[in-house]
mmCIF file of N, CA and C in Angstrom:
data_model
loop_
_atom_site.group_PDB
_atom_site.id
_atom_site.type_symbol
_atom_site.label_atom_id
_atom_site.label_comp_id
_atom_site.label_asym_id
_atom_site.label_seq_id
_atom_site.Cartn_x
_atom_site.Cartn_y
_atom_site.Cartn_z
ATOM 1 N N UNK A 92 -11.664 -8.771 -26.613
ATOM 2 C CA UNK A 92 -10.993 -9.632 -25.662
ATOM 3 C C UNK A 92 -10.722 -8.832 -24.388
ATOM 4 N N UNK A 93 -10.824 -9.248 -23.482
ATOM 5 C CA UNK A 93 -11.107 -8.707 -21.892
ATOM 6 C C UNK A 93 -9.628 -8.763 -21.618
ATOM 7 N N UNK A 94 -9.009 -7.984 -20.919
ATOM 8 C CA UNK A 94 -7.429 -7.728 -20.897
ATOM 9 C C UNK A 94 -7.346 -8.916 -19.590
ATOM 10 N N UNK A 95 -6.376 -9.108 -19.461
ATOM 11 C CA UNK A 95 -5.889 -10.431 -18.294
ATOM 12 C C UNK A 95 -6.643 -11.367 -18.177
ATOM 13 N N UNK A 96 -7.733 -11.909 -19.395
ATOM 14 C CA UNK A 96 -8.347 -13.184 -19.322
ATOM 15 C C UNK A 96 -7.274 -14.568 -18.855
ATOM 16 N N UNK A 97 -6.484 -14.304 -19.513
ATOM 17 C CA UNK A 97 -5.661 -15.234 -19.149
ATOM 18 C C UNK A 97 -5.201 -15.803 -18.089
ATOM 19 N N UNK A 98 -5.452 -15.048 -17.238
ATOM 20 C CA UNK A 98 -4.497 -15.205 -15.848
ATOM 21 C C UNK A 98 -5.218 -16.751 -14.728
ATOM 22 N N UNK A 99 -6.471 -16.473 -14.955
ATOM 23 C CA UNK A 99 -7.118 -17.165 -13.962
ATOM 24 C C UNK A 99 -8.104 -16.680 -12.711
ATOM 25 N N UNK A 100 -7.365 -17.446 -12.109
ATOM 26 C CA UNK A 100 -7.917 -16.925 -10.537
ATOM 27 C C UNK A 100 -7.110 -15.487 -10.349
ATOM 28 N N UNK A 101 -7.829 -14.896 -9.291
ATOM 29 C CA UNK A 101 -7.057 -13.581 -8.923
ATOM 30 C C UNK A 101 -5.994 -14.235 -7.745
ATOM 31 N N UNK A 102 -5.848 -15.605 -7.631
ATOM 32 C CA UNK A 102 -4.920 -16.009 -6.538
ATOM 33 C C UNK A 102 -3.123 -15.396 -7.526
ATOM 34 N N UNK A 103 -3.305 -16.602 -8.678
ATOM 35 C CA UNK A 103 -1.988 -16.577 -10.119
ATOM 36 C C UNK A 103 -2.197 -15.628 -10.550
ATOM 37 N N UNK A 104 -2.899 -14.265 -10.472
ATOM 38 C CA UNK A 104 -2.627 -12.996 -10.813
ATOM 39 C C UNK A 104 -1.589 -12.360 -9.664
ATOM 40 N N UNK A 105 -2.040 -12.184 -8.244
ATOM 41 C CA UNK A 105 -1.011 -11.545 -7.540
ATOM 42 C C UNK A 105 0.310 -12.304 -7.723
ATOM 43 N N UNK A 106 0.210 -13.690 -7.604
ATOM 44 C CA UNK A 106 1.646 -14.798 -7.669
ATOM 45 C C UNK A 106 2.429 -13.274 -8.866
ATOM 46 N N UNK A 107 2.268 -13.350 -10.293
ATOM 47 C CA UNK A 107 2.608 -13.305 -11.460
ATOM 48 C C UNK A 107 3.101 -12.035 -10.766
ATOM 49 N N UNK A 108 2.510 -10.740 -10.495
ATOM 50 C CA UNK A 108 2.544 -9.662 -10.285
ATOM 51 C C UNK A 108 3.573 -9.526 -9.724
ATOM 52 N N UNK A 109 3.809 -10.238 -8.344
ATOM 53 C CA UNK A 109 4.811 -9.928 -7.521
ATOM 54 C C UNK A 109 6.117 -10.670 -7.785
ATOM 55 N N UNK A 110 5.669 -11.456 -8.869
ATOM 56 C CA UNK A 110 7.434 -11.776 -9.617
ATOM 57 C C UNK A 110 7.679 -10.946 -10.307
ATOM 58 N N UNK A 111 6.924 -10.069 -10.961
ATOM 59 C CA UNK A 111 7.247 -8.764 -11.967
ATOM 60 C C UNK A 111 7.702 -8.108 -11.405
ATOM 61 N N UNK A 112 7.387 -7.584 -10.086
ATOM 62 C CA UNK A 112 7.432 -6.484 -9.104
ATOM 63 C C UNK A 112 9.264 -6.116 -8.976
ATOM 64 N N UNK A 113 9.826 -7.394 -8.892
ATOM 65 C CA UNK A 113 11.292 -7.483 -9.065
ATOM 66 C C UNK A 113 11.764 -7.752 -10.340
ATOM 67 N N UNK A 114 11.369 -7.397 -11.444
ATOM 68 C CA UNK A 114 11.730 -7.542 -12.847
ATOM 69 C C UNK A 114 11.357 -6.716 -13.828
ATOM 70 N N UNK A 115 10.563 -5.109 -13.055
ATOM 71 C CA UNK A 115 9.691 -4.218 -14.185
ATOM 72 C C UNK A 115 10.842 -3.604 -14.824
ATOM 73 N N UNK A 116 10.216 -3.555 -16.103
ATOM 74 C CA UNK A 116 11.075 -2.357 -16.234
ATOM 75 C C UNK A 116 11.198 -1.321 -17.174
ATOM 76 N N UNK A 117 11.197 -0.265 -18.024
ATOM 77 C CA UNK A 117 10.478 0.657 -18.615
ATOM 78 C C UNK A 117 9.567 0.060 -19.533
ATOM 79 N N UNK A 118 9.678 -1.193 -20.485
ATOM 80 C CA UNK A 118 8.711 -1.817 -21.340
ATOM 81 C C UNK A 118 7.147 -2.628 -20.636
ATOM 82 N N UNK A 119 6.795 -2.278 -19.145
ATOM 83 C CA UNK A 119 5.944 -2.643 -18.555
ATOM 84 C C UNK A 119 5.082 -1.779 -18.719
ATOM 85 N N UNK A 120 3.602 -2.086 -18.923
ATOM 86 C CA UNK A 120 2.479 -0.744 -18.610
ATOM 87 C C UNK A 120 2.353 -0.701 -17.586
ATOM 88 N N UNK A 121 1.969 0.532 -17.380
ATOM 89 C CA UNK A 121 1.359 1.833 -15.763
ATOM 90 C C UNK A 121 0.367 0.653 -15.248
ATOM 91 N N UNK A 122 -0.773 -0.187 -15.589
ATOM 92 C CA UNK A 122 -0.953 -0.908 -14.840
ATOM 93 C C UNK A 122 -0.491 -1.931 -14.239
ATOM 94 N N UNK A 123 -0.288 -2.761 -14.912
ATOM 95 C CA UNK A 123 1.182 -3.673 -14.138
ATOM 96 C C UNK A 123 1.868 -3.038 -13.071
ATOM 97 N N UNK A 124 2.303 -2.115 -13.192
ATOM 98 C CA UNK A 124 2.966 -1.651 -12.294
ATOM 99 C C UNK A 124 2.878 -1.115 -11.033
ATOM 100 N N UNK A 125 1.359 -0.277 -11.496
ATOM 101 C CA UNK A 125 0.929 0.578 -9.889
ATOM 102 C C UNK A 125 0.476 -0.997 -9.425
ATOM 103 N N UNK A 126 -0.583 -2.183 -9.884
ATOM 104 C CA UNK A 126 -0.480 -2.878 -9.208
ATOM 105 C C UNK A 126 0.516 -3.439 -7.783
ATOM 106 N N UNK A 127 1.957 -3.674 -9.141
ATOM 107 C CA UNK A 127 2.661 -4.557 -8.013
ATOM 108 C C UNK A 127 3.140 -3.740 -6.559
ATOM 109 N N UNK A 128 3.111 -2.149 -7.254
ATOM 110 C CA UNK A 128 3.746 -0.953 -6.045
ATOM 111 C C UNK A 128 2.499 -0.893 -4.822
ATOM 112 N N UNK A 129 1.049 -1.364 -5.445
ATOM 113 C CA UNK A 129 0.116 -1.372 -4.461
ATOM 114 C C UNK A 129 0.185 -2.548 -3.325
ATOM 115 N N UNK A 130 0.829 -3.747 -4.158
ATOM 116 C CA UNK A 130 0.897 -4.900 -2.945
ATOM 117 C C UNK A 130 2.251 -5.227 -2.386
ATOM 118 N N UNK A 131 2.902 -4.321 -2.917
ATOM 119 C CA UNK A 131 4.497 -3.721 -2.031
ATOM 120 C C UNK A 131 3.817 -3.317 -0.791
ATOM 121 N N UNK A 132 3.044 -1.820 -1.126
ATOM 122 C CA UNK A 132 2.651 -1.252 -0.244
ATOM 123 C C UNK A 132 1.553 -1.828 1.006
ATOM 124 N N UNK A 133 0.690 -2.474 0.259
ATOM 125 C CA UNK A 133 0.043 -3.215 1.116
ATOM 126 C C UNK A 133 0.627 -4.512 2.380
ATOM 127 N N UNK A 134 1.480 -5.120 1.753
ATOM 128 C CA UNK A 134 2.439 -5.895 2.619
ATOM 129 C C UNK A 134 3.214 -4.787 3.711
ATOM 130 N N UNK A 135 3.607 -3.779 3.324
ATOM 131 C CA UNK A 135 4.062 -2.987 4.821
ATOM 132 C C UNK A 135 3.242 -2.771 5.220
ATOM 133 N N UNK A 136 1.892 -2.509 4.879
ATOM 134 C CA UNK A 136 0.955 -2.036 6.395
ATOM 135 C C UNK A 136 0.494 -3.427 7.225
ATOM 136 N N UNK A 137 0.545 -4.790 6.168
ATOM 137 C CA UNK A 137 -0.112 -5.920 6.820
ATOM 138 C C UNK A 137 1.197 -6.611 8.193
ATOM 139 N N UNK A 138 2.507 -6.055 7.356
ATOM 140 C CA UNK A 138 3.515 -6.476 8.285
ATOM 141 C C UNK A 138 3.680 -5.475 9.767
ATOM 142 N N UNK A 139 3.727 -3.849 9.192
ATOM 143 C CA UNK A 139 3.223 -3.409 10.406
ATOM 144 C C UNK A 139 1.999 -3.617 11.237
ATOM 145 N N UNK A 140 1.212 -3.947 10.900
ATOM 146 C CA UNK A 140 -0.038 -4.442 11.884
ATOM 147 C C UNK A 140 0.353 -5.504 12.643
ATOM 148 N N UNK A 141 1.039 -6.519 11.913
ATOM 149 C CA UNK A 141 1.467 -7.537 12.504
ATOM 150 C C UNK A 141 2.451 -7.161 13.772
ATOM 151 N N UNK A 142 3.429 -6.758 13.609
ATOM 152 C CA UNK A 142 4.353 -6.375 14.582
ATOM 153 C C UNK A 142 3.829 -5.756 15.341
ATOM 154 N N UNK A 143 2.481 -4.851 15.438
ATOM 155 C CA UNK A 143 1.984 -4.267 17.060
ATOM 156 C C UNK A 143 0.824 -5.035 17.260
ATOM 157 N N UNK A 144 0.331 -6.057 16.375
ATOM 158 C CA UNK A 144 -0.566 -6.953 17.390
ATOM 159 C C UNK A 144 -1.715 -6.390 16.852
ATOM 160 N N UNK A 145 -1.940 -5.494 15.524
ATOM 161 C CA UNK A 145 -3.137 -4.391 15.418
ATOM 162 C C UNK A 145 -3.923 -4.971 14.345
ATOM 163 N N UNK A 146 -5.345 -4.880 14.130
ATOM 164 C CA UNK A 146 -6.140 -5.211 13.292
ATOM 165 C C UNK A 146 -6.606 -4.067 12.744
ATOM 166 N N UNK A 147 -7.349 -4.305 11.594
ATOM 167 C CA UNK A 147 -7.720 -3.062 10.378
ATOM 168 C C UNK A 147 -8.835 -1.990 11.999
ATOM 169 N N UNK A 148 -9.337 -2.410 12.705
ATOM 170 C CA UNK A 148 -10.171 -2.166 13.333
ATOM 171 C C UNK A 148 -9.309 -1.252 14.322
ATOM 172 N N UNK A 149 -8.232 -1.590 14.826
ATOM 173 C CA UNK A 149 -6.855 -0.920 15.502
ATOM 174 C C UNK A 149 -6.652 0.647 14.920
ATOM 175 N N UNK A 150 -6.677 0.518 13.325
ATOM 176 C CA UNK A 150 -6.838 1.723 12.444
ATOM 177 C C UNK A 150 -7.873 2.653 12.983
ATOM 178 N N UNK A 151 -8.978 2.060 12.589
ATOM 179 C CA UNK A 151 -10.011 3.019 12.891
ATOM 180 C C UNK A 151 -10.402 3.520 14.081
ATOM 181 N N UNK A 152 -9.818 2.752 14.970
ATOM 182 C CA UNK A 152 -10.011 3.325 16.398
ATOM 183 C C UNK A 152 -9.213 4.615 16.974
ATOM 184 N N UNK A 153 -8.257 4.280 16.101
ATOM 185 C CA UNK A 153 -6.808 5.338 16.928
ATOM 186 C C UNK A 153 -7.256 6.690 16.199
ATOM 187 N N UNK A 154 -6.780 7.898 16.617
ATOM 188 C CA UNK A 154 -6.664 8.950 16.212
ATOM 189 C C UNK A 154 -6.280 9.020 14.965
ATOM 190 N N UNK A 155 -6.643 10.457 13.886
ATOM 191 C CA UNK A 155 -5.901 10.772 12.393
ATOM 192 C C UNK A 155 -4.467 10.788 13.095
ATOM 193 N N UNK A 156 -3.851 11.675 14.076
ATOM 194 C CA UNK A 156 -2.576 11.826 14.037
ATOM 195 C C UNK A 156 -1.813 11.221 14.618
ATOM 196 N N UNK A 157 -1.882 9.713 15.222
ATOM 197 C CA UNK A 157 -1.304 8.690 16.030
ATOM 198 C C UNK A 157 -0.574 8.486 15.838
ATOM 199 N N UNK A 158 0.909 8.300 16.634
ATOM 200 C CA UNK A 158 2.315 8.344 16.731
ATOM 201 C C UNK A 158 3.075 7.343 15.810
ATOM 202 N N UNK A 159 2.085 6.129 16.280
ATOM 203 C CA UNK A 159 2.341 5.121 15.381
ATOM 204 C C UNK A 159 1.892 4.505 14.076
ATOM 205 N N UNK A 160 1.033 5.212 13.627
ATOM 206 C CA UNK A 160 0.396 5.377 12.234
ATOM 207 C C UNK A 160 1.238 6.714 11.730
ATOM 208 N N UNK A 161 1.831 7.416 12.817
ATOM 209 C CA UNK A 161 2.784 8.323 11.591
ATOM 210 C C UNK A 161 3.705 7.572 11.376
ATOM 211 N N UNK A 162 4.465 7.287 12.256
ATOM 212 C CA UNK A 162 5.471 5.924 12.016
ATOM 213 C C UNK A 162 5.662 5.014 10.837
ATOM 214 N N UNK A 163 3.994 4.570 10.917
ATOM 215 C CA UNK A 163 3.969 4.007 9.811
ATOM 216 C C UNK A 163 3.631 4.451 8.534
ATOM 217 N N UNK A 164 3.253 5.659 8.207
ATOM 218 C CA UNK A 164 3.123 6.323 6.626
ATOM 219 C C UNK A 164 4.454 6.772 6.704
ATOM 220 N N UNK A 165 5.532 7.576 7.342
ATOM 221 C CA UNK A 165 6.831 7.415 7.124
ATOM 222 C C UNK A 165 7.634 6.849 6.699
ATOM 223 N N UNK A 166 7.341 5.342 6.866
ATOM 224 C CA UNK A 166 7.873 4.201 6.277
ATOM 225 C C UNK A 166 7.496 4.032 4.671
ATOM 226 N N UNK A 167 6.093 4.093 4.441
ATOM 227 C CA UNK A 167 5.287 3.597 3.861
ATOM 228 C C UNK A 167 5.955 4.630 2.768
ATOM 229 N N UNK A 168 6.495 5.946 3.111
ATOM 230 C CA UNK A 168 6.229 7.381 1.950
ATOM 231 C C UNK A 168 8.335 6.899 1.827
ATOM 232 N N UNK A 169 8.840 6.325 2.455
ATOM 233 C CA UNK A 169 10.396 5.744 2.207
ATOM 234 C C UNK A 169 10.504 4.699 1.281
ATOM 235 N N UNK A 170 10.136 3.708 1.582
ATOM 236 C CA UNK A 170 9.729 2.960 0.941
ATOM 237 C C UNK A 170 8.971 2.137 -0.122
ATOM 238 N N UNK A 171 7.911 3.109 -0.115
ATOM 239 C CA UNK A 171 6.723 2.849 -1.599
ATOM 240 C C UNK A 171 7.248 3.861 -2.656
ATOM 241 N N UNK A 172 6.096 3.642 -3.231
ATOM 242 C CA UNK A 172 5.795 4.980 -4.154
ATOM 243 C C UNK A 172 4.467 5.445 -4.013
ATOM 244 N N UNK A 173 3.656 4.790 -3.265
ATOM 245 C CA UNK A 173 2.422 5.588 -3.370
ATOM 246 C C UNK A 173 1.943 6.851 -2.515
ATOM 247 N N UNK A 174 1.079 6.778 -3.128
ATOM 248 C CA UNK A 174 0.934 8.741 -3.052
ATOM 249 C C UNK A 174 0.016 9.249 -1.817
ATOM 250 N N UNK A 175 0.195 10.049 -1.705
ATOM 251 C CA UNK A 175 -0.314 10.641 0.182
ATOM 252 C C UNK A 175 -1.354 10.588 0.249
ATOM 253 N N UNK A 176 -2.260 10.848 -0.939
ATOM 254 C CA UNK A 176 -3.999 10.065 -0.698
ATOM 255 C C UNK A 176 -4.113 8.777 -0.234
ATOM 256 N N UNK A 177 -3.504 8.029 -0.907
ATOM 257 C CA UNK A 177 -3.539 6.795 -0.982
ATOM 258 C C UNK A 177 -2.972 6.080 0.944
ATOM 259 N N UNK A 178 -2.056 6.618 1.102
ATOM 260 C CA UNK A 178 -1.359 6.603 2.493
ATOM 261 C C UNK A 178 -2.335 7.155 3.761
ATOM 262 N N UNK A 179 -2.664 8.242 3.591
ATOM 263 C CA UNK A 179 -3.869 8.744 4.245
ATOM 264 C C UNK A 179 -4.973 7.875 4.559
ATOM 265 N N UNK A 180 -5.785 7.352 2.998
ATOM 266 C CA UNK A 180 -6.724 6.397 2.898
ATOM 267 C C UNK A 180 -6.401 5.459 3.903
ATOM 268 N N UNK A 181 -5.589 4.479 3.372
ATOM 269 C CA UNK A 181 -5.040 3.013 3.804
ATOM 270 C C UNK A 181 -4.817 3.500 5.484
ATOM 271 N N UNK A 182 -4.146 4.458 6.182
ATOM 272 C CA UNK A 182 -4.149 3.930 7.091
ATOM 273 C C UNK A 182 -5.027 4.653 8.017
ATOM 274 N N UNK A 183 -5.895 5.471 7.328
ATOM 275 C CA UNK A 183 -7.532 6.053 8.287
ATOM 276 C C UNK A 183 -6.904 7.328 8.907
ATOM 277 N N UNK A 184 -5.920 8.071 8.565
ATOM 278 C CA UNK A 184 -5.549 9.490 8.894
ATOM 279 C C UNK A 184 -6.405 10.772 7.995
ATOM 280 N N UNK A 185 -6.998 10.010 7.380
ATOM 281 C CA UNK A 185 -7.626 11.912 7.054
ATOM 282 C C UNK A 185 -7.524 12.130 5.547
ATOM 283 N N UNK A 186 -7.272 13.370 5.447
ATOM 284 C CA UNK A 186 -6.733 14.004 4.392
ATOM 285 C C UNK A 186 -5.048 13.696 4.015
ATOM 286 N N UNK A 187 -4.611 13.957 2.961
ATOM 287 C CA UNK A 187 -3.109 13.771 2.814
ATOM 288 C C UNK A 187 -2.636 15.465 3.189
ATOM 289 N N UNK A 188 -3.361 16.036 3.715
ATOM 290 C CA UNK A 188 -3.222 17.161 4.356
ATOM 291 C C UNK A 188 -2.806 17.201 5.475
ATOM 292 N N UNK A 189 -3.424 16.001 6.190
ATOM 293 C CA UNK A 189 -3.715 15.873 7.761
ATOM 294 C C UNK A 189 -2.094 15.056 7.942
ATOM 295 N N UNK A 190 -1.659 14.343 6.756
ATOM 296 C CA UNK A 190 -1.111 12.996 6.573
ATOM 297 C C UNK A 190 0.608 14.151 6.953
ATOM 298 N N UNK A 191 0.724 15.094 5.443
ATOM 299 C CA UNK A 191 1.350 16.051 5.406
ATOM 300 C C UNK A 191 2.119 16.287 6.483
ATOM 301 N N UNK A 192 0.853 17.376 7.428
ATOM 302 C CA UNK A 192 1.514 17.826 8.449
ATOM 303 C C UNK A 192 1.709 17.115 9.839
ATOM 304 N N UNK A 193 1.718 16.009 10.257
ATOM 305 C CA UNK A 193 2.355 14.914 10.822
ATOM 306 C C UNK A 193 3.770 14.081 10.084
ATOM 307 N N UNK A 194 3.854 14.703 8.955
ATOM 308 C CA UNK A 194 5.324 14.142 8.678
ATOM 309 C C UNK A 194 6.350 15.132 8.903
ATOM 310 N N UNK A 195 5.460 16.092 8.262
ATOM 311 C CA UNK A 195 6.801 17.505 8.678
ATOM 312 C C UNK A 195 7.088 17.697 10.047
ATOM 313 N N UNK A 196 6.241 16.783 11.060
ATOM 314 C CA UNK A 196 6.575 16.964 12.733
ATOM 315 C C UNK A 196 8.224 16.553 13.375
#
């Protein structure tokens, strides 16, 4: 049996997820979970984009060390839990090296 057959569409999978997201709690598995922390996380970068007017394309244009993409993994490393690869990745800075030493600025 294929794990989350049940669910459906992947629309009533995120729904489900992000009611968990406010209800996990040690009896949840590691997947469940990094899920819902991934579309935590993903909603702050879609809301910060929103607020400067910026598209995924905005990302790739700007510099690894841009004032306001540090801005925003600052937030992102307060607020989430995900991890500095992952932060790096998502918002087109580099290495979590590169990510690193723009936070310690």
């Amino acid at each position: 049996m294929r794990r989350g057959w049940f669910l459906g569409s992947g629309q009533l999978k995120e729904q489900l997820l992000e009611k968990m997201g406010c209800a996990m709690g040690n009896h949840h598995g590691g997947v469940e979970k990094q899920e819902t922390d991934q579309q935590k996380a993903e909603r702050l970068v879609v809301g910060e984009l929103k607020k400067r007017g910026w598209t995924e394309q905005d990302l790739e244009g700007r510099g690894k060390t841009d004032t306001v993409k540090v801005k925003m993994a600052a937030r992102l490393r307060a607020e989430s839990v995900m991890t500095m690869d992952w932060i790096a990745q998502r918002l087109r800075m580099g290495c979590r090296h590169t990510l690193a030493n723009c936070l310690r600025k």
